[in-house]
Amino acid sequence: MVDQGRNNHTEVSDFILIGFEVSPELHLLLFLIFLLVYVMILLGNIGMMAIIMTDPRLNTPMYFFLGNLSFIDLFYSSVIAPKAMSNFWSESKSISFAGCVAQVFLFALFIVTEGFLLASMAYDRFIAICNPLLYSVQMSAHLCMKLVAGSYFFGCVSSVLQTSATFSLSFCASRAIDHFYCDSRPLQRLSCSDLFVHNMVSFTLSTIIILPTIIVIIVSYMYIVSTVLKIRSTEGRKKAFSTCSSHLGVVSVLYGAVFFMYLTPDRFPELSKVASLCYSLVTPMLNPLIYSLRNKDVKEALKKLLEKKNGIL
């Protein structure tokens, strides 16, 4: 039986991405929506990185983290969007086994890295508001580099373990993935293997790697709220909260969509697809908008950059 499972596993050379189950007439509309969102992701995140790198006033820990956040958003959406758009015009809608492995690995890498990066940003805001006099000392360039490197390290470890656990399964039920990209949850439905080990790996990763980031964010904001409420000036409280509102908005959108997806029962796959769409494409599109619209420094830097370009023209 074991040999039969292995043979079935090795025979899989590609998968079929079912995508959204809509009438063919709506494929063009969905393609245009995906294209518009992806173009906005490219423009927004590349623009954000360009602003941060070219304006000396943004050479601070907060914007260093924000630049890395834009980099991650740009790349993990690029793992999903191009293939999803091409499938609207493809009759086979197939993805190679290697391509599926790459999608699962890269998406898990970037999404977990983003979780750790958001926790680092929460810690940065905690130091800035609760201990402002020592901010420049405690949030040194060396520490910021270590936090970002650690985010990528834990993202890579998590991704290797999750991908290995997923593709050690035997896929003998079907090749059709009921999703618009390769993800471990719909891949589980295709497996005829015992999912105990896979589920234990997923649970352990969630407990050891994902849970601490949520705890750091929650505890940081508990201290931030406590400190801000002690400020007597209404203007001072408003200014303090404004420095955190953008980050809190990004955290809420990302974690809200992730929790919604993984708490949605398997019998509602279309809801899972909508939630996946939120954190794979909508969140990377909204992040630059949230930070640019809510942040005075970014708006001034963008205005300065546009004026410089107009002057050259």
Short mmCIF file of N, CA and C in Angstrom, two decimals, residues 16-124:
data_model
loop_
_atom_site.label_atom_id
_atom_site.label_comp_id
_atom_site.label_asym_id
_atom_site.label_seq_id
_atom_site.Cartn_x
_atom_site.Cartn_y
_atom_site.Cartn_z
N ILE A 16 -4.21 20.99 -11.97
CA ILE A 16 -5.14 21.89 -12.66
C ILE A 16 -5.73 22.86 -11.64
N LEU A 17 -5.59 24.15 -11.91
CA LEU A 17 -6.13 25.18 -11.02
C LEU A 17 -7.54 25.54 -11.49
N ILE A 18 -8.53 25.13 -10.73
CA ILE A 18 -9.92 25.37 -11.12
C ILE A 18 -10.24 26.86 -11.12
N GLY A 19 -9.71 27.58 -10.13
CA GLY A 19 -9.96 29.01 -10.06
C GLY A 19 -11.37 29.32 -9.58
N PHE A 20 -11.91 30.44 -10.08
CA PHE A 20 -13.26 30.86 -9.70
C PHE A 20 -14.27 30.21 -10.64
N GLU A 21 -15.26 29.58 -10.05
CA GLU A 21 -16.27 28.89 -10.84
C GLU A 21 -17.34 29.88 -11.30
N VAL A 22 -17.04 30.55 -12.39
CA VAL A 22 -17.96 31.53 -12.97
C VAL A 22 -18.14 31.20 -14.45
N SER A 23 -19.13 31.82 -15.05
CA SER A 23 -19.38 31.59 -16.47
C SER A 23 -18.23 32.16 -17.30
N PRO A 24 -17.95 31.58 -18.47
CA PRO A 24 -16.85 32.06 -19.32
C PRO A 24 -16.97 33.54 -19.70
N GLU A 25 -18.20 34.04 -19.74
CA GLU A 25 -18.39 35.45 -20.10
C GLU A 25 -17.76 36.40 -19.08
N LEU A 26 -17.60 35.92 -17.84
CA LEU A 26 -17.04 36.78 -16.79
C LEU A 26 -15.53 36.69 -16.71
N HIS A 27 -14.90 35.81 -17.49
CA HIS A 27 -13.45 35.67 -17.44
C HIS A 27 -12.73 36.96 -17.81
N LEU A 28 -13.23 37.64 -18.83
CA LEU A 28 -12.61 38.89 -19.25
C LEU A 28 -12.70 39.93 -18.14
N LEU A 29 -13.87 40.02 -17.50
CA LEU A 29 -14.04 40.98 -16.40
C LEU A 29 -13.08 40.66 -15.25
N LEU A 30 -12.98 39.38 -14.87
CA LEU A 30 -12.08 38.99 -13.79
C LEU A 30 -10.63 39.25 -14.17
N PHE A 31 -10.28 38.99 -15.42
CA PHE A 31 -8.92 39.26 -15.88
C PHE A 31 -8.58 40.74 -15.75
N LEU A 32 -9.53 41.59 -16.17
CA LEU A 32 -9.29 43.03 -16.10
C LEU A 32 -9.18 43.51 -14.65
N ILE A 33 -9.99 42.92 -13.75
CA ILE A 33 -9.91 43.28 -12.33
C ILE A 33 -8.57 42.86 -11.75
N PHE A 34 -8.15 41.62 -12.03
CA PHE A 34 -6.84 41.15 -11.57
C PHE A 34 -5.72 42.02 -12.12
N LEU A 35 -5.82 42.36 -13.40
CA LEU A 35 -4.78 43.18 -14.04
C LEU A 35 -4.70 44.56 -13.39
N LEU A 36 -5.86 45.18 -13.17
CA LEU A 36 -5.89 46.50 -12.54
C LEU A 36 -5.29 46.45 -11.14
N VAL A 37 -5.69 45.45 -10.37
CA VAL A 37 -5.16 45.32 -9.00
C VAL A 37 -3.65 45.09 -9.03
N TYR A 38 -3.20 44.23 -9.93
CA TYR A 38 -1.75 43.92 -9.99
C TYR A 38 -0.94 45.14 -10.43
N VAL A 39 -1.47 45.91 -11.39
CA VAL A 39 -0.77 47.13 -11.81
C VAL A 39 -0.68 48.12 -10.64
N MET A 40 -1.77 48.23 -9.87
CA MET A 40 -1.75 49.11 -8.69
C MET A 40 -0.75 48.62 -7.65
N ILE A 41 -0.63 47.29 -7.50
CA ILE A 41 0.36 46.73 -6.57
C ILE A 41 1.77 47.10 -7.02
N LEU A 42 2.05 46.95 -8.32
CA LEU A 42 3.37 47.27 -8.85
C LEU A 42 3.70 48.75 -8.66
N LEU A 43 2.76 49.60 -9.07
CA LEU A 43 3.00 51.05 -8.98
C LEU A 43 3.12 51.50 -7.53
N GLY A 44 2.21 51.02 -6.68
CA GLY A 44 2.20 51.45 -5.29
C GLY A 44 3.44 51.03 -4.53
N ASN A 45 3.82 49.76 -4.65
CA ASN A 45 4.93 49.26 -3.85
C ASN A 45 6.29 49.66 -4.41
N ILE A 46 6.43 49.68 -5.73
CA ILE A 46 7.68 50.18 -6.32
C ILE A 46 7.82 51.67 -6.01
N GLY A 47 6.69 52.41 -6.12
CA GLY A 47 6.73 53.82 -5.78
C GLY A 47 7.10 54.08 -4.34
N MET A 48 6.54 53.26 -3.42
CA MET A 48 6.86 53.41 -2.00
C MET A 48 8.35 53.16 -1.74
N MET A 49 8.90 52.12 -2.35
CA MET A 49 10.32 51.83 -2.17
C MET A 49 11.18 52.95 -2.74
N ALA A 50 10.77 53.50 -3.89
CA ALA A 50 11.52 54.58 -4.51
C ALA A 50 11.52 55.84 -3.63
N ILE A 51 10.37 56.15 -3.06
CA ILE A 51 10.26 57.32 -2.17
C ILE A 51 11.16 57.16 -0.96
N ILE A 52 11.11 55.97 -0.34
CA ILE A 52 11.89 55.73 0.88
C ILE A 52 13.39 55.78 0.59
N MET A 53 13.81 55.26 -0.56
CA MET A 53 15.24 55.22 -0.88
C MET A 53 15.79 56.57 -1.32
N THR A 54 14.93 57.44 -1.87
CA THR A 54 15.43 58.71 -2.41
C THR A 54 15.29 59.89 -1.46
N ASP A 55 14.46 59.78 -0.43
CA ASP A 55 14.26 60.91 0.49
C ASP A 55 15.02 60.68 1.79
N PRO A 56 16.02 61.50 2.09
CA PRO A 56 16.82 61.32 3.31
C PRO A 56 16.00 61.42 4.60
N ARG A 57 14.89 62.17 4.56
CA ARG A 57 14.08 62.33 5.76
C ARG A 57 13.41 61.02 6.19
N LEU A 58 13.32 60.09 5.26
CA LEU A 58 12.68 58.80 5.56
C LEU A 58 13.70 57.73 5.93
N ASN A 59 14.91 58.16 6.24
CA ASN A 59 15.95 57.21 6.64
C ASN A 59 15.84 56.93 8.14
N THR A 60 14.73 56.29 8.51
CA THR A 60 14.45 55.95 9.91
C THR A 60 14.03 54.49 9.99
N PRO A 61 14.07 53.89 11.19
CA PRO A 61 13.68 52.48 11.32
C PRO A 61 12.28 52.19 10.78
N MET A 62 11.31 53.07 11.06
CA MET A 62 9.95 52.81 10.62
C MET A 62 9.87 52.67 9.10
N TYR A 63 10.55 53.54 8.38
CA TYR A 63 10.49 53.50 6.92
C TYR A 63 11.40 52.40 6.35
N PHE A 64 12.42 52.02 7.09
CA PHE A 64 13.22 50.87 6.70
C PHE A 64 12.34 49.61 6.69
N PHE A 65 11.55 49.44 7.74
CA PHE A 65 10.62 48.31 7.80
C PHE A 65 9.55 48.43 6.71
N LEU A 66 9.07 49.65 6.49
CA LEU A 66 8.02 49.86 5.49
C LEU A 66 8.53 49.54 4.09
N GLY A 67 9.78 49.89 3.81
CA GLY A 67 10.37 49.55 2.51
C GLY A 67 10.45 48.04 2.30
N ASN A 68 10.81 47.33 3.35
CA ASN A 68 10.85 45.86 3.27
C ASN A 68 9.45 45.28 3.13
N LEU A 69 8.47 45.91 3.78
CA LEU A 69 7.08 45.47 3.65
C LEU A 69 6.61 45.60 2.20
N SER A 70 6.97 46.71 1.56
CA SER A 70 6.60 46.91 0.15
C SER A 70 7.28 45.88 -0.75
N PHE A 71 8.54 45.57 -0.44
CA PHE A 71 9.27 44.55 -1.21
C PHE A 71 8.57 43.20 -1.11
N ILE A 72 8.19 42.81 0.12
CA ILE A 72 7.51 41.53 0.33
C ILE A 72 6.16 41.50 -0.37
N ASP A 73 5.38 42.59 -0.23
CA ASP A 73 4.06 42.65 -0.88
C ASP A 73 4.18 42.52 -2.39
N LEU A 74 5.20 43.17 -2.93
CA LEU A 74 5.42 43.14 -4.39
C LEU A 74 5.69 41.72 -4.86
N PHE A 75 6.52 41.00 -4.13
CA PHE A 75 6.94 39.68 -4.60
C PHE A 75 5.92 38.59 -4.31
N TYR A 76 5.26 38.63 -3.14
CA TYR A 76 4.33 37.51 -2.93
C TYR A 76 3.06 37.67 -3.76
N SER A 77 2.70 38.89 -4.13
CA SER A 77 1.58 39.04 -5.07
C SER A 77 2.00 38.61 -6.47
N SER A 78 3.28 38.78 -6.80
CA SER A 78 3.78 38.36 -8.11
C SER A 78 3.88 36.85 -8.23
N VAL A 79 3.92 36.16 -7.10
CA VAL A 79 3.89 34.70 -7.11
C VAL A 79 2.52 34.21 -7.56
N ILE A 80 1.47 34.99 -7.27
CA ILE A 80 0.08 34.56 -7.50
C ILE A 80 -0.52 35.16 -8.77
N ALA A 81 -0.43 36.48 -8.91
CA ALA A 81 -1.23 37.19 -9.92
C ALA A 81 -0.95 36.79 -11.37
N PRO A 82 0.31 36.73 -11.84
CA PRO A 82 0.54 36.42 -13.26
C PRO A 82 -0.05 35.07 -13.69
N LYS A 83 0.15 34.05 -12.86
CA LYS A 83 -0.39 32.73 -13.21
C LYS A 83 -1.92 32.74 -13.18
N ALA A 84 -2.49 33.42 -12.17
CA ALA A 84 -3.95 33.49 -12.08
C ALA A 84 -4.53 34.19 -13.31
N MET A 85 -3.89 35.25 -13.78
CA MET A 85 -4.38 35.98 -14.95
C MET A 85 -4.25 35.14 -16.22
N SER A 86 -3.14 34.42 -16.36
CA SER A 86 -2.95 33.60 -17.56
C SER A 86 -3.98 32.47 -17.63
N ASN A 87 -4.41 31.98 -16.47
CA ASN A 87 -5.38 30.89 -16.45
C ASN A 87 -6.77 31.31 -16.93
N PHE A 88 -7.05 32.61 -16.90
CA PHE A 88 -8.35 33.07 -17.42
C PHE A 88 -8.44 32.83 -18.94
N TRP A 89 -7.28 32.72 -19.60
CA TRP A 89 -7.25 32.53 -21.05
C TRP A 89 -6.79 31.13 -21.44
N SER A 90 -6.45 30.33 -20.44
CA SER A 90 -5.95 28.98 -20.71
C SER A 90 -7.07 27.95 -20.62
N GLU A 91 -7.11 27.04 -21.57
CA GLU A 91 -8.11 25.98 -21.53
C GLU A 91 -7.73 24.89 -20.53
N SER A 92 -6.44 24.59 -20.47
CA SER A 92 -5.99 23.52 -19.56
C SER A 92 -5.92 23.97 -18.11
N LYS A 93 -5.57 25.25 -17.88
CA LYS A 93 -5.42 25.82 -16.54
C LYS A 93 -4.44 25.00 -15.69
N SER A 94 -3.45 24.44 -16.33
CA SER A 94 -2.52 23.56 -15.62
C SER A 94 -1.33 24.33 -15.06
N ILE A 95 -0.73 23.76 -14.03
CA ILE A 95 0.51 24.26 -13.46
C ILE A 95 1.38 23.04 -13.18
N SER A 96 2.65 23.13 -13.54
CA SER A 96 3.54 21.98 -13.37
C SER A 96 3.71 21.66 -11.88
N PHE A 97 4.12 20.43 -11.62
CA PHE A 97 4.36 20.03 -10.23
C PHE A 97 5.41 20.94 -9.59
N ALA A 98 6.50 21.22 -10.33
CA ALA A 98 7.56 22.10 -9.82
C ALA A 98 7.04 23.52 -9.60
N GLY A 99 6.18 23.98 -10.54
CA GLY A 99 5.61 25.32 -10.39
C GLY A 99 4.70 25.41 -9.18
N CYS A 100 3.97 24.34 -8.90
CA CYS A 100 3.09 24.31 -7.73
C CYS A 100 3.92 24.34 -6.44
N VAL A 101 5.00 23.55 -6.43
CA VAL A 101 5.90 23.55 -5.26
C VAL A 101 6.46 24.96 -5.04
N ALA A 102 6.88 25.59 -6.14
CA ALA A 102 7.45 26.94 -6.03
C ALA A 102 6.43 27.93 -5.49
N GLN A 103 5.17 27.84 -5.97
CA GLN A 103 4.14 28.75 -5.47
C GLN A 103 3.90 28.57 -3.97
N VAL A 104 3.78 27.31 -3.53
CA VAL A 104 3.55 27.05 -2.11
C VAL A 104 4.72 27.55 -1.28
N PHE A 105 5.94 27.26 -1.72
CA PHE A 105 7.14 27.66 -0.97
C PHE A 105 7.28 29.18 -0.89
N LEU A 106 7.20 29.85 -2.04
CA LEU A 106 7.44 31.30 -2.07
C LEU A 106 6.33 32.06 -1.35
N PHE A 107 5.08 31.63 -1.55
CA PHE A 107 3.99 32.34 -0.88
C PHE A 107 4.09 32.17 0.63
N ALA A 108 4.37 30.95 1.10
CA ALA A 108 4.53 30.72 2.54
C ALA A 108 5.71 31.52 3.08
N LEU A 109 6.79 31.57 2.32
CA LEU A 109 7.97 32.33 2.74
C LEU A 109 7.63 33.80 2.96
N PHE A 110 6.98 34.42 1.98
CA PHE A 110 6.73 35.85 2.05
C PHE A 110 5.61 36.20 3.04
N ILE A 111 4.58 35.34 3.15
CA ILE A 111 3.47 35.67 4.05
C ILE A 111 3.90 35.54 5.50
N VAL A 112 4.72 34.53 5.83
CA VAL A 112 5.22 34.39 7.20
C VAL A 112 6.23 35.49 7.52
N THR A 113 7.09 35.81 6.55
CA THR A 113 8.04 36.91 6.73
C THR A 113 7.30 38.22 7.01
N GLU A 114 6.21 38.44 6.30
CA GLU A 114 5.43 39.66 6.53
C GLU A 114 4.85 39.69 7.94
N GLY A 115 4.41 38.53 8.44
CA GLY A 115 3.91 38.48 9.81
C GLY A 115 4.96 38.90 10.82
N PHE A 116 6.18 38.39 10.66
CA PHE A 116 7.27 38.76 11.57
C PHE A 116 7.67 40.23 11.39
N LEU A 117 7.62 40.70 10.14
CA LEU A 117 7.96 42.10 9.89
C LEU A 117 6.94 43.04 10.53
N LEU A 118 5.67 42.69 10.48
CA LEU A 118 4.63 43.49 11.13
C LEU A 118 4.81 43.50 12.64
N ALA A 119 5.26 42.36 13.20
CA ALA A 119 5.56 42.32 14.64
C ALA A 119 6.74 43.24 14.97
N SER A 120 7.75 43.26 14.11
CA SER A 120 8.90 44.16 14.30
C SER A 120 8.47 45.62 14.23
N MET A 121 7.55 45.91 13.31
CA MET A 121 7.04 47.28 13.19
C MET A 121 6.24 47.68 14.42
N ALA A 122 5.49 46.72 15.00
CA ALA A 122 4.75 47.00 16.23
C ALA A 122 5.71 47.30 17.37
N TYR A 123 6.80 46.54 17.45
CA TYR A 123 7.81 46.78 18.49
C TYR A 123 8.46 48.15 18.29
N ASP A 124 8.71 48.52 17.03
CA ASP A 124 9.27 49.83 16.71
C ASP A 124 8.35 50.95 17.19
#
